[in-house]
PDB file of N, CA and C in Angstrom:
ATOM      1  N   MET A 107     192.573  -9.683 300.063  1.00  0.00           N
ATOM      2  CA  MET A 107     193.031 -11.427 300.495  1.00  0.00           C
ATOM      3  C   MET A 107     193.861 -12.333 299.552  1.00  0.00           C
ATOM      4  N   SER A 108     195.122 -11.344 300.104  1.00  0.00           N
ATOM      5  CA  SER A 108     196.407 -12.311 298.874  1.00  0.00           C
ATOM      6  C   SER A 108     196.967 -13.580 299.509  1.00  0.00           C
ATOM      7  N   SER A 109     197.380 -14.730 298.451  1.00  0.00           N
ATOM      8  CA  SER A 109     197.665 -15.845 299.264  1.00  0.00           C
ATOM      9  C   SER A 109     199.191 -15.619 298.776  1.00  0.00           C
ATOM     10  N   GLN A 110     199.862 -16.548 300.654  1.00  0.00           N
ATOM     11  CA  GLN A 110     201.459 -16.471 300.319  1.00  0.00           C
ATOM     12  C   GLN A 110     201.322 -18.012 300.464  1.00  0.00           C
ATOM     13  N   THR A 111     203.345 -18.553 300.119  1.00  0.00           N
ATOM     14  CA  THR A 111     202.759 -20.064 300.150  1.00  0.00           C
ATOM     15  C   THR A 111     204.287 -20.105 300.703  1.00  0.00           C
ATOM     16  N   GLY A 112     204.784 -21.362 300.786  1.00  0.00           N
ATOM     17  CA  GLY A 112     206.197 -20.891 301.801  1.00  0.00           C
ATOM     18  C   GLY A 112     206.333 -22.858 302.451  1.00  0.00           C
ATOM     19  N   ASN A 113     207.537 -23.130 301.812  1.00  0.00           N
ATOM     20  CA  ASN A 113     208.000 -24.162 302.734  1.00  0.00           C
ATOM     21  C   ASN A 113     208.727 -23.870 304.336  1.00  0.00           C
ATOM     22  N   VAL A 114     208.466 -24.561 305.134  1.00  0.00           N
ATOM     23  CA  VAL A 114     208.754 -24.324 306.835  1.00  0.00           C
ATOM     24  C   VAL A 114     210.368 -24.629 306.555  1.00  0.00           C
ATOM     25  N   GLY A 115     210.321 -23.989 307.073  1.00  0.00           N
ATOM     26  CA  GLY A 115     211.984 -22.744 306.928  1.00  0.00           C
ATOM     27  C   GLY A 115     212.179 -21.920 306.012  1.00  0.00           C
ATOM     28  N   GLU A 116     211.348 -21.474 305.233  1.00  0.00           N
ATOM     29  CA  GLU A 116     211.726 -20.734 304.202  1.00  0.00           C
ATOM     30  C   GLU A 116     211.482 -19.778 304.604  1.00  0.00           C
ATOM     31  N   PRO A 117     212.306 -18.450 304.415  1.00  0.00           N
ATOM     32  CA  PRO A 117     211.908 -17.358 304.637  1.00  0.00           C
ATOM     33  C   PRO A 117     210.244 -16.690 303.897  1.00  0.00           C
ATOM     34  N   LEU A 118     210.155 -15.811 304.582  1.00  0.00           N
ATOM     35  CA  LEU A 118     208.851 -15.505 303.669  1.00  0.00           C
ATOM     36  C   LEU A 118     208.085 -14.436 304.081  1.00  0.00           C
ATOM     37  N   GLU A 119     208.168 -13.859 302.524  1.00  0.00           N
ATOM     38  CA  GLU A 119     207.491 -11.976 302.998  1.00  0.00           C
ATOM     39  C   GLU A 119     206.626 -11.388 302.371  1.00  0.00           C
ATOM     40  N   LEU A 120     205.689 -10.369 303.392  1.00  0.00           N
ATOM     41  CA  LEU A 120     203.960 -10.519 303.616  1.00  0.00           C
ATOM     42  C   LEU A 120     204.973  -8.485 303.428  1.00  0.00           C
ATOM     43  N   MET A 121     204.020  -8.400 302.816  1.00  0.00           N
ATOM     44  CA  MET A 121     203.767  -6.406 302.064  1.00  0.00           C
ATOM     45  C   MET A 121     202.686  -5.879 301.873  1.00  0.00           C
ATOM     46  N   CYS A 122     202.895  -4.725 302.805  1.00  0.00           N
ATOM     47  CA  CYS A 122     200.968  -3.932 303.469  1.00  0.00           C
ATOM     48  C   CYS A 122     201.768  -2.871 302.422  1.00  0.00           C
ATOM     49  N   LEU A 123     200.582  -2.283 301.119  1.00  0.00           N
ATOM     50  CA  LEU A 123     200.778  -1.703 300.435  1.00  0.00           C
ATOM     51  C   LEU A 123     199.606  -0.008 300.986  1.00  0.00           C
ATOM     52  N   LEU A 124     200.309   0.474 301.119  1.00  0.00           N
ATOM     53  CA  LEU A 124     199.707   2.268 302.077  1.00  0.00           C
ATOM     54  C   LEU A 124     199.322   3.084 301.196  1.00  0.00           C
ATOM     55  N   ASN A 125     197.979   3.805 300.976  1.00  0.00           N
ATOM     56  CA  ASN A 125     198.006   4.619 300.167  1.00  0.00           C
ATOM     57  C   ASN A 125     197.831   6.427 301.354  1.00  0.00           C
ATOM     58  N   PRO A 126     198.315   6.860 301.499  1.00  0.00           N
ATOM     59  CA  PRO A 126     197.962   8.096 302.906  1.00  0.00           C
ATOM     60  C   PRO A 126     196.857   8.907 301.993  1.00  0.00           C
ATOM     61  N   SER A 127     196.284  10.143 302.523  1.00  0.00           N
ATOM     62  CA  SER A 127     195.537  11.168 301.832  1.00  0.00           C
ATOM     63  C   SER A 127     196.665  11.995 301.578  1.00  0.00           C
ATOM     64  N   ALA A 128     196.257  12.835 300.175  1.00  0.00           N
ATOM     65  CA  ALA A 128     196.740  14.338 300.700  1.00  0.00           C
ATOM     66  C   ALA A 128     197.087  14.481 301.403  1.00  0.00           C
ATOM     67  N   GLY A 129     198.434  15.033 302.107  1.00  0.00           N
ATOM     68  CA  GLY A 129     198.795  15.438 302.512  1.00  0.00           C
ATOM     69  C   GLY A 129     199.444  15.273 304.108  1.00  0.00           C
ATOM     70  N   ALA A 130     198.552  13.622 304.081  1.00  0.00           N
ATOM     71  CA  ALA A 130     199.144  12.814 305.470  1.00  0.00           C
ATOM     72  C   ALA A 130     200.039  12.094 305.232  1.00  0.00           C
ATOM     73  N   SER A 131     200.854  11.984 306.965  1.00  0.00           N
ATOM     74  CA  SER A 131     202.129  11.202 306.317  1.00  0.00           C
ATOM     75  C   SER A 131     201.689   9.976 307.331  1.00  0.00           C
ATOM     76  N   ILE A 132     202.667   8.702 307.508  1.00  0.00           N
ATOM     77  CA  ILE A 132     202.011   7.715 307.380  1.00  0.00           C
ATOM     78  C   ILE A 132     203.034   7.886 309.232  1.00  0.00           C
ATOM     79  N   THR A 133     202.871   7.379 310.750  1.00  0.00           N
ATOM     80  CA  THR A 133     203.263   7.235 311.795  1.00  0.00           C
ATOM     81  C   THR A 133     203.174   6.188 311.785  1.00  0.00           C
ATOM     82  N   ALA A 134     202.663   5.324 311.654  1.00  0.00           N
ATOM     83  CA  ALA A 134     203.132   4.118 312.198  1.00  0.00           C
ATOM     84  C   ALA A 134     202.014   2.895 311.850  1.00  0.00           C
ATOM     85  N   VAL A 135     202.549   1.809 311.693  1.00  0.00           N
ATOM     86  CA  VAL A 135     202.355  -0.351 311.125  1.00  0.00           C
ATOM     87  C   VAL A 135     202.396  -1.043 311.880  1.00  0.00           C
ATOM     88  N   LYS A 136     201.272  -1.239 312.524  1.00  0.00           N
ATOM     89  CA  LYS A 136     200.692  -2.699 312.779  1.00  0.00           C
ATOM     90  C   LYS A 136     200.656  -4.004 312.451  1.00  0.00           C
ATOM     91  N   TRP A 137     200.709  -5.242 312.637  1.00  0.00           N
ATOM     92  CA  TRP A 137     200.890  -6.758 311.933  1.00  0.00           C
ATOM     93  C   TRP A 137     199.543  -7.068 313.278  1.00  0.00           C
ATOM     94  N   PHE A 138     198.875  -7.847 312.421  1.00  0.00           N
ATOM     95  CA  PHE A 138     198.018  -8.541 312.886  1.00  0.00           C
ATOM     96  C   PHE A 138     198.016 -10.069 312.641  1.00  0.00           C
ATOM     97  N   PRO A 139     198.167 -10.710 313.792  1.00  0.00           N
ATOM     98  CA  PRO A 139     198.288 -11.945 313.046  1.00  0.00           C
ATOM     99  C   PRO A 139     197.239 -12.751 313.728  1.00  0.00           C
ATOM    100  N   ASP A 140     195.925 -13.588 312.962  1.00  0.00           N
ATOM    101  CA  ASP A 140     195.080 -14.243 313.688  1.00  0.00           C
ATOM    102  C   ASP A 140     195.114 -14.661 315.164  1.00  0.00           C
ATOM    103  N   SER A 141     193.810 -13.814 315.424  1.00  0.00           N
ATOM    104  CA  SER A 141     192.557 -14.130 317.280  1.00  0.00           C
ATOM    105  C   SER A 141     193.549 -13.177 317.506  1.00  0.00           C
ATOM    106  N   ASP A 142     194.329 -12.174 317.378  1.00  0.00           N
ATOM    107  CA  ASP A 142     195.654 -11.283 317.961  1.00  0.00           C
ATOM    108  C   ASP A 142     195.333  -9.594 318.059  1.00  0.00           C
ATOM    109  N   THR A 143     195.527  -9.194 319.164  1.00  0.00           N
ATOM    110  CA  THR A 143     194.969  -7.780 319.498  1.00  0.00           C
ATOM    111  C   THR A 143     195.918  -6.965 319.699  1.00  0.00           C
ATOM    112  N   THR A 144     197.129  -7.808 320.329  1.00  0.00           N
ATOM    113  CA  THR A 144     198.057  -6.228 319.986  1.00  0.00           C
ATOM    114  C   THR A 144     198.461  -5.761 318.769  1.00  0.00           C
ATOM    115  N   GLY A 145     198.690  -7.466 317.768  1.00  0.00           N
ATOM    116  CA  GLY A 145     199.735  -7.214 316.573  1.00  0.00           C
ATOM    117  C   GLY A 145     201.089  -5.974 317.465  1.00  0.00           C
ATOM    118  N   ILE A 146     202.424  -6.181 315.637  1.00  0.00           N
ATOM    119  CA  ILE A 146     203.664  -5.566 315.830  1.00  0.00           C
ATOM    120  C   ILE A 146     203.455  -4.060 315.623  1.00  0.00           C
ATOM    121  N   GLN A 147     203.625  -3.702 316.063  1.00  0.00           N
ATOM    122  CA  GLN A 147     203.866  -2.075 316.282  1.00  0.00           C
ATOM    123  C   GLN A 147     204.884  -1.629 315.565  1.00  0.00           C
ATOM    124  N   LEU A 148     204.706  -0.983 314.270  1.00  0.00           N
ATOM    125  CA  LEU A 148     206.710  -0.665 314.186  1.00  0.00           C
ATOM    126  C   LEU A 148     206.369   0.457 313.565  1.00  0.00           C
ATOM    127  N   SER A 149     207.019   1.473 313.787  1.00  0.00           N
ATOM    128  CA  SER A 149     207.473   3.157 313.542  1.00  0.00           C
ATOM    129  C   SER A 149     208.035   2.971 311.360  1.00  0.00           C
ATOM    130  N   ALA A 150     207.022   3.820 310.778  1.00  0.00           N
ATOM    131  CA  ALA A 150     207.074   3.738 309.999  1.00  0.00           C
ATOM    132  C   ALA A 150     207.878   4.459 309.453  1.00  0.00           C
ATOM    133  N   ALA A 151     208.973   5.364 310.193  1.00  0.00           N
ATOM    134  CA  ALA A 151     210.422   6.128 309.466  1.00  0.00           C
ATOM    135  C   ALA A 151     211.149   5.231 310.009  1.00  0.00           C
ATOM    136  N   THR A 152     211.418   4.363 311.060  1.00  0.00           N
ATOM    137  CA  THR A 152     212.468   3.794 311.095  1.00  0.00           C
ATOM    138  C   THR A 152     212.301   2.110 310.939  1.00  0.00           C
ATOM    139  N   CYS A 153     210.767   1.613 310.742  1.00  0.00           N
ATOM    140  CA  CYS A 153     210.705   0.380 310.864  1.00  0.00           C
ATOM    141  C   CYS A 153     211.026  -0.015 312.004  1.00  0.00           C
ATOM    142  N   SER A 154     211.890   0.509 312.953  1.00  0.00           N
ATOM    143  CA  SER A 154     212.271  -0.336 314.577  1.00  0.00           C
ATOM    144  C   SER A 154     210.788  -1.365 315.337  1.00  0.00           C
ATOM    145  N   LEU A 155     211.200  -1.619 316.321  1.00  0.00           N
ATOM    146  CA  LEU A 155     209.258  -2.352 316.808  1.00  0.00           C
ATOM    147  C   LEU A 155     208.942  -0.399 317.794  1.00  0.00           C
ATOM    148  N   VAL A 156     207.879  -0.104 318.047  1.00  0.00           N
ATOM    149  CA  VAL A 156     207.422   0.496 319.067  1.00  0.00           C
ATOM    150  C   VAL A 156     207.086  -0.129 320.060  1.00  0.00           C
ATOM    151  N   GLY A 157     207.465   0.107 321.329  1.00  0.00           N
ATOM    152  CA  GLY A 157     206.156  -0.082 322.327  1.00  0.00           C
ATOM    153  C   GLY A 157     207.169  -1.523 323.002  1.00  0.00           C
ATOM    154  N   PRO A 158     206.380  -1.802 323.759  1.00  0.00           N
ATOM    155  CA  PRO A 158     206.028  -3.296 324.064  1.00  0.00           C
ATOM    156  C   PRO A 158     205.982  -4.546 322.923  1.00  0.00           C
ATOM    157  N   ALA A 159     207.468  -5.629 323.190  1.00  0.00           N
ATOM    158  CA  ALA A 159     206.828  -6.931 322.629  1.00  0.00           C
ATOM    159  C   ALA A 159     205.682  -7.499 322.704  1.00  0.00           C
ATOM    160  N   PRO A 160     205.202  -8.263 321.632  1.00  0.00           N
ATOM    161  CA  PRO A 160     204.032  -8.796 321.798  1.00  0.00           C
ATOM    162  C   PRO A 160     204.316 -10.205 321.998  1.00  0.00           C
ATOM    163  N   SER A 161     203.473 -11.298 323.083  1.00  0.00           N
ATOM    164  CA  SER A 161     203.626 -12.393 323.489  1.00  0.00           C
ATOM    165  C   SER A 161     205.106 -13.971 322.531  1.00  0.00           C
ATOM    166  N   TYR A 162     204.455 -13.161 321.108  1.00  0.00           N
ATOM    167  CA  TYR A 162     204.742 -14.386 320.827  1.00  0.00           C
ATOM    168  C   TYR A 162     206.547 -13.830 320.557  1.00  0.00           C
ATOM    169  N   ASP A 163     206.727 -15.509 319.638  1.00  0.00           N
ATOM    170  CA  ASP A 163     207.948 -14.792 319.104  1.00  0.00           C
ATOM    171  C   ASP A 163     208.578 -14.011 318.490  1.00  0.00           C
ATOM    172  N   LEU A 164     208.994 -12.731 318.492  1.00  0.00           N
ATOM    173  CA  LEU A 164     209.834 -12.143 317.568  1.00  0.00           C
ATOM    174  C   LEU A 164     210.450 -12.626 316.787  1.00  0.00           C
ATOM    175  N   ALA A 165     211.105 -13.573 317.167  1.00  0.00           N
ATOM    176  CA  ALA A 165     212.198 -13.957 316.692  1.00  0.00           C
ATOM    177  C   ALA A 165     212.594 -14.412 315.427  1.00  0.00           C
ATOM    178  N   ARG A 166     211.796 -14.616 315.259  1.00  0.00           N
ATOM    179  CA  ARG A 166     210.490 -15.364 313.876  1.00  0.00           C
ATOM    180  C   ARG A 166     210.739 -13.644 312.617  1.00  0.00           C
ATOM    181  N   TYR A 167     210.494 -12.857 313.378  1.00  0.00           N
ATOM    182  CA  TYR A 167     209.939 -11.758 312.326  1.00  0.00           C
ATOM    183  C   TYR A 167     211.022 -11.467 311.954  1.00  0.00           C
ATOM    184  N   SER A 168     211.092 -10.144 310.816  1.00  0.00           N
ATOM    185  CA  SER A 168     212.096  -9.248 310.432  1.00  0.00           C
ATOM    186  C   SER A 168     211.412  -8.692 309.945  1.00  0.00           C
ATOM    187  N   PHE A 169     211.851  -7.240 310.021  1.00  0.00           N
ATOM    188  CA  PHE A 169     211.032  -6.421 309.425  1.00  0.00           C
ATOM    189  C   PHE A 169     211.941  -5.778 308.218  1.00  0.00           C
ATOM    190  N   THR A 170     211.605  -4.937 307.202  1.00  0.00           N
ATOM    191  CA  THR A 170     211.565  -3.879 305.719  1.00  0.00           C
ATOM    192  C   THR A 170     210.902  -3.319 306.465  1.00  0.00           C
ATOM    193  N   CYS A 171     211.101  -1.665 305.588  1.00  0.00           N
ATOM    194  CA  CYS A 171     210.126  -0.562 304.997  1.00  0.00           C
ATOM    195  C   CYS A 171     210.838  -0.347 303.968  1.00  0.00           C
ATOM    196  N   SER A 172     209.863   0.503 303.574  1.00  0.00           N
ATOM    197  CA  SER A 172     210.049   1.387 301.720  1.00  0.00           C
ATOM    198  C   SER A 172     208.953   2.454 302.234  1.00  0.00           C
ATOM    199  N   SER A 173     209.863   3.499 302.352  1.00  0.00           N
ATOM    200  CA  SER A 173     208.643   4.764 303.256  1.00  0.00           C
ATOM    201  C   SER A 173     208.387   5.587 301.264  1.00  0.00           C
ATOM    202  N   SER A 174     209.265   5.226 300.544  1.00  0.00           N
ATOM    203  CA  SER A 174     209.112   6.417 299.033  1.00  0.00           C
ATOM    204  C   SER A 174     208.258   5.782 298.518  1.00  0.00           C
ATOM    205  N   SER A 175     207.681   3.549 298.931  1.00  0.00           N
ATOM    206  CA  SER A 175     206.853   3.611 297.051  1.00  0.00           C
ATOM    207  C   SER A 175     205.823   3.486 298.776  1.00  0.00           C
ATOM    208  N   ASN A 176     205.624   3.621 299.965  1.00  0.00           N
ATOM    209  CA  ASN A 176     204.449   3.213 301.301  1.00  0.00           C
ATOM    210  C   ASN A 176     203.936   2.009 301.269  1.00  0.00           C
ATOM    211  N   THR A 177     205.787   1.203 300.907  1.00  0.00           N
ATOM    212  CA  THR A 177     205.290   0.007 301.015  1.00  0.00           C
ATOM    213  C   THR A 177     206.571  -0.394 302.730  1.00  0.00           C
ATOM    214  N   PHE A 178     205.901  -1.335 303.027  1.00  0.00           N
ATOM    215  CA  PHE A 178     205.885  -2.155 304.098  1.00  0.00           C
ATOM    216  C   PHE A 178     206.031  -3.133 304.471  1.00  0.00           C
ATOM    217  N   LYS A 179     207.268  -4.207 304.858  1.00  0.00           N
ATOM    218  CA  LYS A 179     207.080  -5.456 304.524  1.00  0.00           C
ATOM    219  C   LYS A 179     207.102  -6.560 305.450  1.00  0.00           C
ATOM    220  N   LEU A 180     206.658  -7.354 306.185  1.00  0.00           N
ATOM    221  CA  LEU A 180     207.253  -8.358 307.009  1.00  0.00           C
ATOM    222  C   LEU A 180     207.155  -9.860 306.881  1.00  0.00           C
ATOM    223  N   MET A 181     208.644 -10.002 307.294  1.00  0.00           N
ATOM    224  CA  MET A 181     209.656 -10.490 306.871  1.00  0.00           C
ATOM    225  C   MET A 181     209.462 -12.500 308.370  1.00  0.00           C
ATOM    226  N   ILE A 182     209.015 -13.291 307.574  1.00  0.00           N
ATOM    227  CA  ILE A 182     208.417 -14.331 308.522  1.00  0.00           C
ATOM    228  C   ILE A 182     210.161 -15.211 308.063  1.00  0.00           C
ATOM    229  N   LEU A 183     210.338 -15.417 309.545  1.00  0.00           N
ATOM    230  CA  LEU A 183     212.420 -15.812 309.250  1.00  0.00           C
ATOM    231  C   LEU A 183     211.772 -17.263 308.837  1.00  0.00           C
ATOM    232  N   ALA A 184     211.488 -17.536 310.137  1.00  0.00           N
ATOM    233  CA  ALA A 184     211.013 -19.541 309.737  1.00  0.00           C
ATOM    234  C   ALA A 184     209.893 -20.160 310.025  1.00  0.00           C
ATOM    235  N   LEU A 185     209.280 -20.079 308.782  1.00  0.00           N
ATOM    236  CA  LEU A 185     208.035 -20.463 309.056  1.00  0.00           C
ATOM    237  C   LEU A 185     207.743 -22.424 310.328  1.00  0.00           C
ATOM    238  N   GLN A 186     206.434 -21.844 310.674  1.00  0.00           N
ATOM    239  CA  GLN A 186     206.319 -23.586 311.210  1.00  0.00           C
ATOM    240  C   GLN A 186     205.450 -23.856 310.708  1.00  0.00           C
ATOM    241  N   SER A 187     205.178 -25.579 311.288  1.00  0.00           N
ATOM    242  CA  SER A 187     203.717 -26.418 311.210  1.00  0.00           C
ATOM    243  C   SER A 187     202.937 -25.868 311.483  1.00  0.00           C
ATOM    244  N   SER A 188     202.731 -24.973 312.447  1.00  0.00           N
ATOM    245  CA  SER A 188     201.302 -24.464 312.871  1.00  0.00           C
ATOM    246  C   SER A 188     201.160 -22.888 312.711  1.00  0.00           C
ATOM    247  N   ASP A 189     201.847 -22.239 311.316  1.00  0.00           N
ATOM    248  CA  ASP A 189     201.671 -21.340 311.405  1.00  0.00           C
ATOM    249  C   ASP A 189     200.407 -21.072 309.811  1.00  0.00           C
ATOM    250  N   ASN A 190     200.574 -22.401 309.374  1.00  0.00           N
ATOM    251  CA  ASN A 190     199.903 -23.058 307.956  1.00  0.00           C
ATOM    252  C   ASN A 190     198.182 -22.609 308.509  1.00  0.00           C
ATOM    253  N   GLY A 191     197.709 -21.186 307.635  1.00  0.00           N
ATOM    254  CA  GLY A 191     196.515 -21.511 307.828  1.00  0.00           C
ATOM    255  C   GLY A 191     196.197 -19.743 308.137  1.00  0.00           C
ATOM    256  N   THR A 192     197.308 -19.737 308.552  1.00  0.00           N
ATOM    257  CA  THR A 192     197.841 -17.449 310.244  1.00  0.00           C
ATOM    258  C   THR A 192     197.679 -17.032 308.786  1.00  0.00           C
ATOM    259  N   CYS A 193     196.587 -16.166 308.760  1.00  0.00           N
ATOM    260  CA  CYS A 193     196.561 -14.787 308.549  1.00  0.00           C
ATOM    261  C   CYS A 193     196.652 -13.118 308.985  1.00  0.00           C
ATOM    262  N   TRP A 194     198.411 -12.457 308.071  1.00  0.00           N
ATOM    263  CA  TRP A 194     198.319 -11.956 308.551  1.00  0.00           C
ATOM    264  C   TRP A 194     197.423 -10.369 308.294  1.00  0.00           C
ATOM    265  N   SER A 195     197.219  -9.264 308.867  1.00  0.00           N
ATOM    266  CA  SER A 195     195.861  -7.957 308.601  1.00  0.00           C
ATOM    267  C   SER A 195     197.159  -7.103 309.112  1.00  0.00           C
ATOM    268  N   CYS A 196     197.341  -6.425 307.890  1.00  0.00           N
ATOM    269  CA  CYS A 196     198.322  -4.892 308.337  1.00  0.00           C
ATOM    270  C   CYS A 196     197.568  -3.270 308.442  1.00  0.00           C
ATOM    271  N   SER A 197     197.822  -3.095 309.410  1.00  0.00           N
ATOM    272  CA  SER A 197     196.294  -1.329 309.818  1.00  0.00           C
ATOM    273  C   SER A 197     198.009  -0.877 310.014  1.00  0.00           C
ATOM    274  N   VAL A 198     197.215   0.980 308.747  1.00  0.00           N
ATOM    275  CA  VAL A 198     198.624   2.117 309.217  1.00  0.00           C
ATOM    276  C   VAL A 198     197.728   3.432 310.060  1.00  0.00           C
ATOM    277  N   LYS A 199     198.337   3.841 310.983  1.00  0.00           N
ATOM    278  CA  LYS A 199     197.958   4.900 311.404  1.00  0.00           C
ATOM    279  C   LYS A 199     198.190   6.217 310.618  1.00  0.00           C
ATOM    280  N   PHE A 200     197.752   7.255 310.117  1.00  0.00           N
ATOM    281  CA  PHE A 200     198.139   8.334 309.957  1.00  0.00           C
ATOM    282  C   PHE A 200     197.854   9.730 310.096  1.00  0.00           C
ATOM    283  N   SER A 201     198.367  10.478 310.122  1.00  0.00           N
ATOM    284  CA  SER A 201     199.177  11.672 310.906  1.00  0.00           C
ATOM    285  C   SER A 201     197.603  12.153 311.460  1.00  0.00           C
ATOM    286  N   ASN A 202     196.987  12.812 310.265  1.00  0.00           N
ATOM    287  CA  ASN A 202     195.628  13.604 310.588  1.00  0.00           C
ATOM    288  C   ASN A 202     194.657  12.720 310.436  1.00  0.00           C
ATOM    289  N   PHE A 203     194.585  11.721 311.195  1.00  0.00           N
ATOM    290  CA  PHE A 203     193.648  11.014 311.657  1.00  0.00           C
ATOM    291  C   PHE A 203     193.711   9.715 313.325  1.00  0.00           C
ATOM    292  N   PRO A 204     192.986   9.389 314.028  1.00  0.00           N
ATOM    293  CA  PRO A 204     193.266   9.363 315.575  1.00  0.00           C
ATOM    294  C   PRO A 204     193.289   8.318 315.948  1.00  0.00           C
ATOM    295  N   GLU A 205     192.796   7.190 315.019  1.00  0.00           N
ATOM    296  CA  GLU A 205     191.983   6.154 314.645  1.00  0.00           C
ATOM    297  C   GLU A 205     193.385   5.347 313.976  1.00  0.00           C
ATOM    298  N   THR A 206     193.313   4.121 313.478  1.00  0.00           N
ATOM    299  CA  THR A 206     194.188   2.623 312.689  1.00  0.00           C
ATOM    300  C   THR A 206     193.431   2.473 311.834  1.00  0.00           C
ATOM    301  N   ASN A 207     193.717   2.184 310.127  1.00  0.00           N
ATOM    302  CA  ASN A 207     192.881   2.421 309.323  1.00  0.00           C
ATOM    303  C   ASN A 207     193.611   0.691 309.132  1.00  0.00           C
ATOM    304  N   LYS A 208     192.270  -0.065 308.815  1.00  0.00           N
ATOM    305  CA  LYS A 208     192.812  -1.578 308.524  1.00  0.00           C
ATOM    306  C   LYS A 208     193.329  -0.988 306.980  1.00  0.00           C
ATOM    307  N   SER A 209     194.940  -2.067 306.338  1.00  0.00           N
ATOM    308  CA  SER A 209     194.454  -2.038 305.127  1.00  0.00           C
ATOM    309  C   SER A 209     194.699  -3.586 304.759  1.00  0.00           C
ATOM    310  N   SER A 210     196.020  -4.162 303.916  1.00  0.00           N
ATOM    311  CA  SER A 210     195.948  -4.889 303.325  1.00  0.00           C
ATOM    312  C   SER A 210     196.481  -6.202 304.431  1.00  0.00           C
ATOM    313  N   SER A 211     196.082  -7.346 303.481  1.00  0.00           N
ATOM    314  CA  SER A 211     196.193  -8.621 305.082  1.00  0.00           C
ATOM    315  C   SER A 211     196.583 -10.408 303.374  1.00  0.00           C
ATOM    316  N   ALA A 212     197.429 -10.741 304.159  1.00  0.00           N
ATOM    317  CA  ALA A 212     197.926 -11.653 303.238  1.00  0.00           C
ATOM    318  C   ALA A 212     197.790 -12.648 304.485  1.00  0.00           C
ATOM    319  N   CYS A 213     197.346 -14.320 303.347  1.00  0.00           N
ATOM    320  CA  CYS A 213     198.184 -15.703 304.722  1.00  0.00           C
ATOM    321  C   CYS A 213     198.420 -16.613 303.910  1.00  0.00           C
ATOM    322  N   ILE A 214     198.794 -17.586 305.129  1.00  0.00           N
ATOM    323  CA  ILE A 214     200.543 -17.880 304.476  1.00  0.00           C
ATOM    324  C   ILE A 214     199.851 -19.801 304.630  1.00  0.00           C
ATOM    325  N   LYS A 215     199.493 -20.852 303.775  1.00  0.00           N
ATOM    326  CA  LYS A 215     199.939 -20.853 303.133  1.00  0.00           C
ATOM    327  C   LYS A 215     200.869 -22.201 302.790  1.00  0.00           C
ATOM    328  N   LEU A 216     201.055 -23.131 303.649  1.00  0.00           N
ATOM    329  CA  LEU A 216     202.518 -23.831 303.394  1.00  0.00           C
ATOM    330  C   LEU A 216     202.010 -25.391 301.948  1.00  0.00           C
ATOM    331  N   LYS A 217     203.748 -24.888 301.140  1.00  0.00           N
ATOM    332  CA  LYS A 217     203.268 -26.821 300.138  1.00  0.00           C
ATOM    333  C   LYS A 217     203.622 -27.680 301.146  1.00  0.00           C
TER     334      LYS A 217
END
């Protein structure tokens, strides 16, 4: 569990580092904030949103992907005081596994 800090109104970047096994490819990445089971699912190839948008405000988030280094980034554009203490975890879906495997996570701590 890593800790990120940021001031209200400043962008905050969370990174999901993934290590697929030999012969596997990453098909999707999901981000889950605290107490949320829907999450934001992204295409690993294009970093675009997959499926219906979640109920929380998507205008506050943007996404960048780097497939060469298996690094996926979630950019929170506008932190609000209600985000303080919120932890995000990411999970990854591999081509040779039917289930989604949990990966790294990060928590927001406002200065």
